[in-house]
mmCIF file of C-alpha atoms in Angstrom:
data_model
loop_
_atom_site.group_PDB
_atom_site.id
_atom_site.type_symbol
_atom_site.label_atom_id
_atom_site.label_comp_id
_atom_site.label_asym_id
_atom_site.label_seq_id
_atom_site.Cartn_x
_atom_site.Cartn_y
_atom_site.Cartn_z
ATOM 1 C CA MET A 1 0.000 0.000 0.000
ATOM 2 C CA ARG A 2 1.403 3.420 -0.912
ATOM 3 C CA ASN A 3 2.551 5.724 1.893
ATOM 4 C CA THR A 4 0.604 8.595 0.331
ATOM 5 C CA ALA A 5 -2.747 6.829 0.675
ATOM 6 C CA LYS A 6 -5.209 8.358 3.098
ATOM 7 C CA LEU A 7 -5.715 6.589 6.436
ATOM 8 C CA THR A 8 -9.299 5.628 5.611
ATOM 9 C CA THR A 9 -8.248 4.085 2.339
ATOM 10 C CA ALA A 10 -5.449 2.207 4.072
ATOM 11 C CA VAL A 11 -7.813 0.794 6.698
ATOM 12 C CA LEU A 12 -10.324 -0.299 4.083
ATOM 13 C CA ALA A 13 -7.627 -1.863 1.952
ATOM 14 C CA ALA A 14 -6.171 -3.680 4.949
ATOM 15 C CA SER A 15 -9.602 -5.078 5.785
ATOM 16 C CA ALA A 16 -10.064 -6.246 2.230
ATOM 17 C CA LEU A 17 -6.645 -7.864 2.341
ATOM 18 C CA THR A 18 -7.574 -9.737 5.532
ATOM 19 C CA LEU A 19 -10.775 -11.018 3.950
ATOM 20 C CA GLY A 20 -9.061 -11.920 0.707
ATOM 21 C CA LEU A 21 -5.950 -13.783 1.837
ATOM 22 C CA THR A 22 -6.727 -16.682 -0.453
ATOM 23 C CA ALA A 23 -6.415 -14.457 -3.486
ATOM 24 C CA CYS A 24 -3.725 -12.020 -2.496
ATOM 25 C CA GLY A 25 -2.003 -13.092 0.712
ATOM 26 C CA SER A 26 1.425 -14.462 1.316
ATOM 27 C CA ASP A 27 2.594 -17.549 -0.528
ATOM 28 C CA LYS A 28 2.025 -19.726 2.527
ATOM 29 C CA ASP A 29 -1.501 -18.462 3.184
ATOM 30 C CA SER A 30 -2.527 -18.608 -0.451
ATOM 31 C CA GLY A 31 -1.210 -22.099 -0.997
ATOM 32 C CA SER A 32 0.993 -20.900 -3.862
ATOM 33 C CA LEU A 33 3.672 -23.422 -4.732
ATOM 34 C CA ASP A 34 7.400 -22.878 -4.658
ATOM 35 C CA SER A 35 8.285 -24.669 -7.881
ATOM 36 C CA SER A 36 11.977 -24.788 -6.982
ATOM 37 C CA GLY A 37 11.553 -27.546 -4.402
ATOM 38 C CA PRO A 38 10.154 -31.078 -4.506
ATOM 39 C CA LEU A 39 6.473 -31.582 -5.223
ATOM 40 C CA VAL A 40 4.922 -32.944 -2.029
ATOM 41 C CA VAL A 41 1.761 -34.929 -2.704
ATOM 42 C CA ALA A 42 -0.690 -36.010 0.006
ATOM 43 C CA ALA A 43 -2.186 -39.437 -0.650
ATOM 44 C CA SER A 44 -4.119 -42.297 0.887
ATOM 45 C CA PRO A 45 -1.724 -45.215 1.512
ATOM 46 C CA THR A 46 -3.475 -47.660 -0.836
ATOM 47 C CA PRO A 47 -3.533 -47.475 -3.786
ATOM 48 C CA HIS A 48 -2.702 -43.802 -4.214
ATOM 49 C CA ALA A 49 0.637 -43.680 -2.398
ATOM 50 C CA GLU A 50 1.619 -47.007 -3.956
ATOM 51 C CA ILE A 51 0.974 -45.622 -7.429
ATOM 52 C CA LEU A 52 2.834 -42.411 -6.623
ATOM 53 C CA ASN A 53 5.784 -44.338 -5.211
ATOM 54 C CA PHE A 54 5.933 -46.382 -8.412
ATOM 55 C CA VAL A 55 6.160 -43.091 -10.311
ATOM 56 C CA LYS A 56 8.790 -41.805 -7.880
ATOM 57 C CA ASP A 57 10.929 -44.936 -8.070
ATOM 58 C CA LYS A 58 10.581 -45.782 -11.771
ATOM 59 C CA LEU A 59 9.657 -42.689 -13.766
ATOM 60 C CA ALA A 60 10.211 -39.386 -11.948
ATOM 61 C CA LYS A 61 13.974 -39.088 -12.174
ATOM 62 C CA LYS A 62 14.032 -39.513 -15.946
ATOM 63 C CA ALA A 63 11.274 -36.900 -16.257
ATOM 64 C CA GLY A 64 13.187 -34.448 -14.051
ATOM 65 C CA LEU A 65 10.593 -34.538 -11.287
ATOM 66 C CA ASP A 66 11.530 -34.404 -7.605
ATOM 67 C CA LEU A 67 8.546 -36.103 -5.965
ATOM 68 C CA GLU A 68 7.790 -36.588 -2.268
ATOM 69 C CA VAL A 69 4.826 -38.704 -1.154
ATOM 70 C CA LYS A 70 3.124 -37.946 2.168
ATOM 71 C CA GLU A 71 0.559 -40.488 3.392
ATOM 72 C CA PHE A 72 -2.688 -39.670 5.194
ATOM 73 C CA THR A 73 -5.342 -42.097 6.393
ATOM 74 C CA ASP A 74 -8.255 -39.634 6.494
ATOM 75 C CA TYR A 75 -10.213 -37.806 3.790
ATOM 76 C CA ILE A 76 -9.944 -34.290 5.276
ATOM 77 C CA THR A 77 -6.306 -33.408 5.922
ATOM 78 C CA PRO A 78 -5.105 -33.910 2.317
ATOM 79 C CA ASN A 79 -7.427 -31.136 1.138
ATOM 80 C CA THR A 80 -6.817 -28.748 4.024
ATOM 81 C CA ALA A 81 -3.060 -29.245 3.642
ATOM 82 C CA THR A 82 -3.334 -28.556 -0.095
ATOM 83 C CA GLU A 83 -5.391 -25.455 0.592
ATOM 84 C CA ASP A 84 -2.882 -23.978 3.064
ATOM 85 C CA GLY A 85 0.173 -24.953 1.010
ATOM 86 C CA SER A 86 1.541 -27.558 3.418
ATOM 87 C CA VAL A 87 1.550 -29.920 0.435
ATOM 88 C CA GLY A 88 1.567 -29.099 -3.246
ATOM 89 C CA ALA A 89 -1.078 -31.552 -4.430
ATOM 90 C CA ASN A 90 -3.177 -34.485 -3.346
ATOM 91 C CA TYR A 91 -4.335 -37.758 -4.826
ATOM 92 C CA PHE A 92 -7.155 -39.582 -3.042
ATOM 93 C CA GLN A 93 -10.609 -38.294 -4.016
ATOM 94 C CA ASN A 94 -13.358 -38.101 -6.636
ATOM 95 C CA GLN A 95 -15.350 -35.189 -8.050
ATOM 96 C CA PRO A 96 -18.564 -35.522 -5.982
ATOM 97 C CA TYR A 97 -16.512 -35.681 -2.780
ATOM 98 C CA LEU A 98 -14.401 -32.675 -3.782
ATOM 99 C CA ASP A 99 -17.457 -30.624 -4.768
ATOM 100 C CA ASP A 100 -19.030 -31.310 -1.386
ATOM 101 C CA PHE A 101 -15.769 -30.555 0.467
ATOM 102 C CA ASN A 102 -15.163 -27.249 -1.326
ATOM 103 C CA SER A 103 -18.761 -26.189 -0.762
ATOM 104 C CA LYS A 104 -18.813 -26.966 2.955
ATOM 105 C CA ARG A 105 -15.291 -25.845 3.883
ATOM 106 C CA GLY A 106 -14.690 -22.938 1.518
ATOM 107 C CA THR A 107 -11.604 -24.509 -0.033
ATOM 108 C CA HIS A 108 -10.463 -24.025 -3.619
ATOM 109 C CA ILE A 109 -9.189 -27.433 -4.690
ATOM 110 C CA VAL A 110 -9.473 -28.399 -8.364
ATOM 111 C CA PRO A 111 -8.805 -31.635 -10.281
ATOM 112 C CA VAL A 112 -5.870 -31.916 -12.662
ATOM 113 C CA VAL A 113 -6.131 -35.399 -14.175
ATOM 114 C CA THR A 114 -8.210 -38.513 -13.416
ATOM 115 C CA VAL A 115 -6.111 -41.625 -12.867
ATOM 116 C CA HIS A 116 -8.174 -44.549 -11.617
ATOM 117 C CA LEU A 117 -11.432 -45.899 -10.215
ATOM 118 C CA GLU A 118 -11.720 -47.894 -6.996
ATOM 119 C CA PRO A 119 -15.073 -49.661 -7.198
ATOM 120 C CA LEU A 120 -17.061 -49.358 -3.980
ATOM 121 C CA GLY A 121 -18.131 -52.747 -2.648
ATOM 122 C CA LEU A 122 -20.403 -54.480 -0.159
ATOM 123 C CA TYR A 123 -18.541 -56.979 2.043
ATOM 124 C CA SER A 124 -19.523 -59.399 4.777
ATOM 125 C CA HIS A 125 -17.961 -61.890 7.168
ATOM 126 C CA LYS A 126 -21.356 -63.499 7.728
ATOM 127 C CA VAL A 127 -22.945 -64.135 4.334
ATOM 128 C CA LYS A 128 -21.644 -65.141 0.908
ATOM 129 C CA LYS A 129 -24.262 -63.351 -1.180
ATOM 130 C CA ALA A 130 -26.124 -60.078 -0.781
ATOM 131 C CA ASP A 131 -29.434 -61.889 -1.105
ATOM 132 C CA ASP A 132 -28.521 -63.942 1.983
ATOM 133 C CA LEU A 133 -28.695 -60.893 4.261
ATOM 134 C CA LYS A 134 -31.453 -61.564 6.784
ATOM 135 C CA SER A 135 -34.363 -59.296 7.600
ATOM 136 C CA GLY A 136 -33.210 -56.555 9.963
ATOM 137 C CA ALA A 137 -29.539 -56.994 9.084
ATOM 138 C CA THR A 138 -27.219 -54.098 9.956
ATOM 139 C CA VAL A 139 -25.115 -52.586 7.175
ATOM 140 C CA ALA A 140 -22.267 -50.169 7.924
ATOM 141 C CA VAL A 141 -21.913 -47.241 5.513
ATOM 142 C CA PRO A 142 -19.412 -44.348 5.389
ATOM 143 C CA ASN A 143 -20.598 -41.353 7.403
ATOM 144 C CA ASP A 144 -19.436 -38.588 5.037
ATOM 145 C CA ALA A 145 -22.195 -37.257 2.804
ATOM 146 C CA VAL A 146 -20.846 -38.242 -0.597
ATOM 147 C CA ASN A 147 -19.635 -41.732 0.262
ATOM 148 C CA GLU A 148 -22.813 -42.520 2.180
ATOM 149 C CA ALA A 149 -24.871 -41.523 -0.858
ATOM 150 C CA ARG A 150 -22.576 -43.583 -3.062
ATOM 151 C CA ALA A 151 -23.022 -46.588 -0.753
ATOM 152 C CA LEU A 152 -26.797 -46.288 -0.806
ATOM 153 C CA LYS A 153 -26.785 -45.987 -4.594
ATOM 154 C CA LEU A 154 -24.720 -49.184 -4.770
ATOM 155 C CA LEU A 155 -27.303 -51.008 -2.646
ATOM 156 C CA ALA A 156 -30.116 -49.560 -4.744
ATOM 157 C CA ALA A 157 -28.433 -50.600 -8.001
ATOM 158 C CA ASN A 158 -28.400 -54.162 -6.699
ATOM 159 C CA GLY A 159 -32.022 -54.260 -5.590
ATOM 160 C CA LEU A 160 -31.489 -54.181 -1.835
ATOM 161 C CA ILE A 161 -33.223 -50.822 -1.368
ATOM 162 C CA THR A 162 -35.012 -48.204 -3.469
ATOM 163 C CA LEU A 163 -34.156 -44.500 -3.287
ATOM 164 C CA LYS A 164 -36.224 -41.442 -4.131
ATOM 165 C CA ASP A 165 -35.951 -40.430 -7.768
ATOM 166 C CA GLY A 166 -33.243 -37.860 -8.442
ATOM 167 C CA VAL A 167 -31.765 -37.912 -4.944
ATOM 168 C CA GLY A 168 -28.209 -37.974 -6.378
ATOM 169 C CA ASN A 169 -25.107 -37.437 -4.269
ATOM 170 C CA GLU A 170 -26.988 -36.261 -1.196
ATOM 171 C CA ALA A 171 -28.858 -39.488 -0.468
ATOM 172 C CA THR A 172 -29.213 -40.563 3.162
ATOM 173 C CA PRO A 173 -31.147 -43.439 4.727
ATOM 174 C CA ARG A 174 -34.087 -41.011 5.004
ATOM 175 C CA ASP A 175 -34.338 -41.099 1.211
ATOM 176 C CA ILE A 176 -35.019 -44.839 1.116
ATOM 177 C CA THR A 177 -38.522 -45.485 -0.188
ATOM 178 C CA LYS A 178 -38.422 -49.287 -0.191
ATOM 179 C CA ASN A 179 -36.417 -51.515 2.135
ATOM 180 C CA PRO A 180 -37.730 -55.075 1.699
ATOM 181 C CA LYS A 181 -35.165 -56.597 4.071
ATOM 182 C CA ASP A 182 -35.701 -53.849 6.672
ATOM 183 C CA LEU A 183 -31.957 -53.186 6.644
ATOM 184 C CA LYS A 184 -30.536 -51.069 9.455
ATOM 185 C CA PHE A 185 -27.715 -48.648 8.713
ATOM 186 C CA LYS A 186 -24.753 -47.863 10.940
ATOM 187 C CA GLU A 187 -22.851 -44.744 9.908
ATOM 188 C CA VAL A 188 -19.103 -44.958 10.606
ATOM 189 C CA GLU A 189 -16.001 -43.137 9.421
ATOM 190 C CA ALA A 190 -15.035 -44.448 5.995
ATOM 191 C CA ALA A 191 -11.648 -45.669 7.228
ATOM 192 C CA GLN A 192 -13.370 -47.754 9.924
ATOM 193 C CA THR A 193 -15.780 -49.638 7.649
ATOM 194 C CA PRO A 194 -13.507 -52.682 7.161
ATOM 195 C CA ARG A 195 -13.028 -52.970 10.937
ATOM 196 C CA SER A 196 -16.788 -52.905 11.440
ATOM 197 C CA LEU A 197 -17.240 -56.173 9.545
ATOM 198 C CA ASP A 198 -17.047 -58.237 12.739
ATOM 199 C CA ASP A 199 -19.738 -56.113 14.382
ATOM 200 C CA VAL A 200 -22.284 -55.770 11.567
ATOM 201 C CA ASP A 201 -23.828 -58.079 9.004
ATOM 202 C CA ALA A 202 -22.235 -56.268 6.061
ATOM 203 C CA ALA A 203 -20.374 -53.059 5.268
ATOM 204 C CA VAL A 204 -19.962 -50.858 2.232
ATOM 205 C CA VAL A 205 -16.242 -50.127 1.944
ATOM 206 C CA ASN A 206 -14.294 -47.732 -0.258
ATOM 207 C CA GLY A 207 -11.835 -49.510 -2.525
ATOM 208 C CA ASN A 208 -8.685 -48.084 -0.976
ATOM 209 C CA TYR A 209 -9.726 -49.100 2.534
ATOM 210 C CA ALA A 210 -10.804 -52.534 1.323
ATOM 211 C CA ILE A 211 -7.402 -53.180 -0.233
ATOM 212 C CA SER A 212 -5.598 -51.860 2.867
ATOM 213 C CA ALA A 213 -7.604 -54.323 4.970
ATOM 214 C CA GLY A 214 -6.572 -57.258 2.812
ATOM 215 C CA LEU A 215 -9.853 -57.520 0.927
ATOM 216 C CA LYS A 216 -9.829 -58.102 -2.811
ATOM 217 C CA PRO A 217 -12.712 -56.111 -4.268
ATOM 218 C CA ALA A 218 -12.845 -58.006 -7.552
ATOM 219 C CA LYS A 219 -13.071 -61.304 -5.630
ATOM 220 C CA ASP A 220 -14.450 -60.638 -2.147
ATOM 221 C CA ALA A 221 -17.199 -58.058 -2.675
ATOM 222 C CA LEU A 222 -20.779 -59.321 -2.554
ATOM 223 C CA VAL A 223 -21.674 -56.538 -4.988
ATOM 224 C CA LEU A 224 -19.326 -54.085 -6.688
ATOM 225 C CA GLU A 225 -19.773 -50.801 -8.529
ATOM 226 C CA SER A 226 -19.733 -50.920 -12.289
ATOM 227 C CA PRO A 227 -16.963 -48.842 -13.904
ATOM 228 C CA LYS A 228 -19.259 -47.881 -16.788
ATOM 229 C CA ASP A 229 -20.076 -44.137 -16.763
ATOM 230 C CA ASN A 230 -18.838 -43.985 -13.188
ATOM 231 C CA PRO A 231 -18.335 -40.430 -11.834
ATOM 232 C CA TYR A 232 -16.104 -41.524 -8.967
ATOM 233 C CA GLY A 233 -12.715 -41.673 -10.654
ATOM 234 C CA ASN A 234 -9.847 -40.579 -8.404
ATOM 235 C CA PHE A 235 -7.660 -37.708 -9.544
ATOM 236 C CA LEU A 236 -4.596 -35.629 -8.866
ATOM 237 C CA ALA A 237 -5.743 -32.301 -7.407
ATOM 238 C CA VAL A 238 -4.198 -28.939 -6.498
ATOM 239 C CA LYS A 239 -5.267 -25.592 -5.147
ATOM 240 C CA LYS A 240 -6.764 -23.467 -7.909
ATOM 241 C CA GLY A 241 -4.034 -21.499 -9.649
ATOM 242 C CA ASN A 242 -1.414 -24.211 -9.334
ATOM 243 C CA GLU A 243 -2.608 -26.396 -12.218
ATOM 244 C CA LYS A 244 0.173 -25.200 -14.517
ATOM 245 C CA ASP A 245 3.026 -25.647 -12.060
ATOM 246 C CA PRO A 246 5.612 -27.511 -14.176
ATOM 247 C CA ARG A 247 6.029 -30.211 -11.534
ATOM 248 C CA VAL A 248 2.280 -30.787 -11.440
ATOM 249 C CA THR A 249 2.061 -31.086 -15.223
ATOM 250 C CA LYS A 250 4.962 -33.559 -15.215
ATOM 251 C CA LEU A 251 3.290 -35.682 -12.560
ATOM 252 C CA ALA A 252 -0.051 -35.578 -14.383
ATOM 253 C CA LYS A 253 1.638 -36.883 -17.518
ATOM 254 C CA LEU A 254 3.434 -39.658 -15.626
ATOM 255 C CA LEU A 255 0.287 -40.741 -13.773
ATOM 256 C CA THR A 256 -1.472 -41.313 -17.083
ATOM 257 C CA SER A 257 1.433 -43.050 -18.789
ATOM 258 C CA PRO A 258 1.365 -46.599 -20.217
ATOM 259 C CA GLU A 259 3.766 -47.654 -17.476
ATOM 260 C CA VAL A 260 1.350 -46.608 -14.731
ATOM 261 C CA LYS A 261 -1.587 -48.218 -16.509
ATOM 262 C CA LYS A 262 0.278 -51.528 -16.637
ATOM 263 C CA PHE A 263 1.334 -51.181 -12.992
ATOM 264 C CA ILE A 264 -2.288 -50.661 -11.885
ATOM 265 C CA GLU A 265 -3.589 -53.548 -13.974
ATOM 266 C CA ASP A 266 -0.861 -55.959 -12.873
ATOM 267 C CA LYS A 267 -0.867 -55.079 -9.187
ATOM 268 C CA TYR A 268 -4.563 -54.701 -8.454
ATOM 269 C CA GLN A 269 -6.100 -57.260 -10.818
ATOM 270 C CA GLY A 270 -9.374 -55.377 -11.358
ATOM 271 C CA SER A 271 -9.689 -54.061 -7.805
ATOM 272 C CA VAL A 272 -8.369 -50.720 -9.090
ATOM 273 C CA ILE A 273 -9.159 -49.766 -12.679
ATOM 274 C CA PRO A 274 -7.201 -47.243 -14.809
ATOM 275 C CA SER A 275 -9.413 -44.368 -15.970
ATOM 276 C CA PHE A 276 -7.262 -43.266 -18.914
#
């Protein structure tokens, strides 16, 4: 601010600056990236960090990319850390989840490139088929809005429940119009759904948490999401304005390379599906 500005103008400008740190604050507060250092990427351990570490170990050096992978086991910190600049990017989420997160928390995270799909699945330690669930059975579902809706849509697609028309990504158990088995729903943190399998009759588990728990979605799921026209592909994401960072563009290219596609197909055997 110029020294010649009037005091009133200075006060108003300072207030505007305080309110607008995201757009015009310091590099740390704005989440702007220092492109001279390594690109630090926040990721869920499986499969995201595994895929990133394959890139780091096999592809990054040749591409001139200094990559650092930082693992998180929750679905909140990777976005808040990307927003405040603690990390340069993240890789763990899908578009409906990100839209909901940005809307509720006022963050400014944007997708860069979609890499893979982890089909959501219904699992059980007590029955071998979904139709074998008894009347009044308890089903654990993720407690965050988007993944709960996704879980309910999976159950609806397989005839276990019926949802209101057009309920979309905001579905909750209150939107169930038909429940022939009188299923009960237990809402738990997404990361805890595999652990709930001993306490409930079945659980809907995100693909990354299923794999981390030793489940094989393509083999063990009672029902599994179809990849066709699926909006839940997982992508590399950054804070808005950092999409063109040269390190980010290098990583985006590597994550959608033939080498990564083969790695995903060979390692996960249909439990994780390339989206490119």
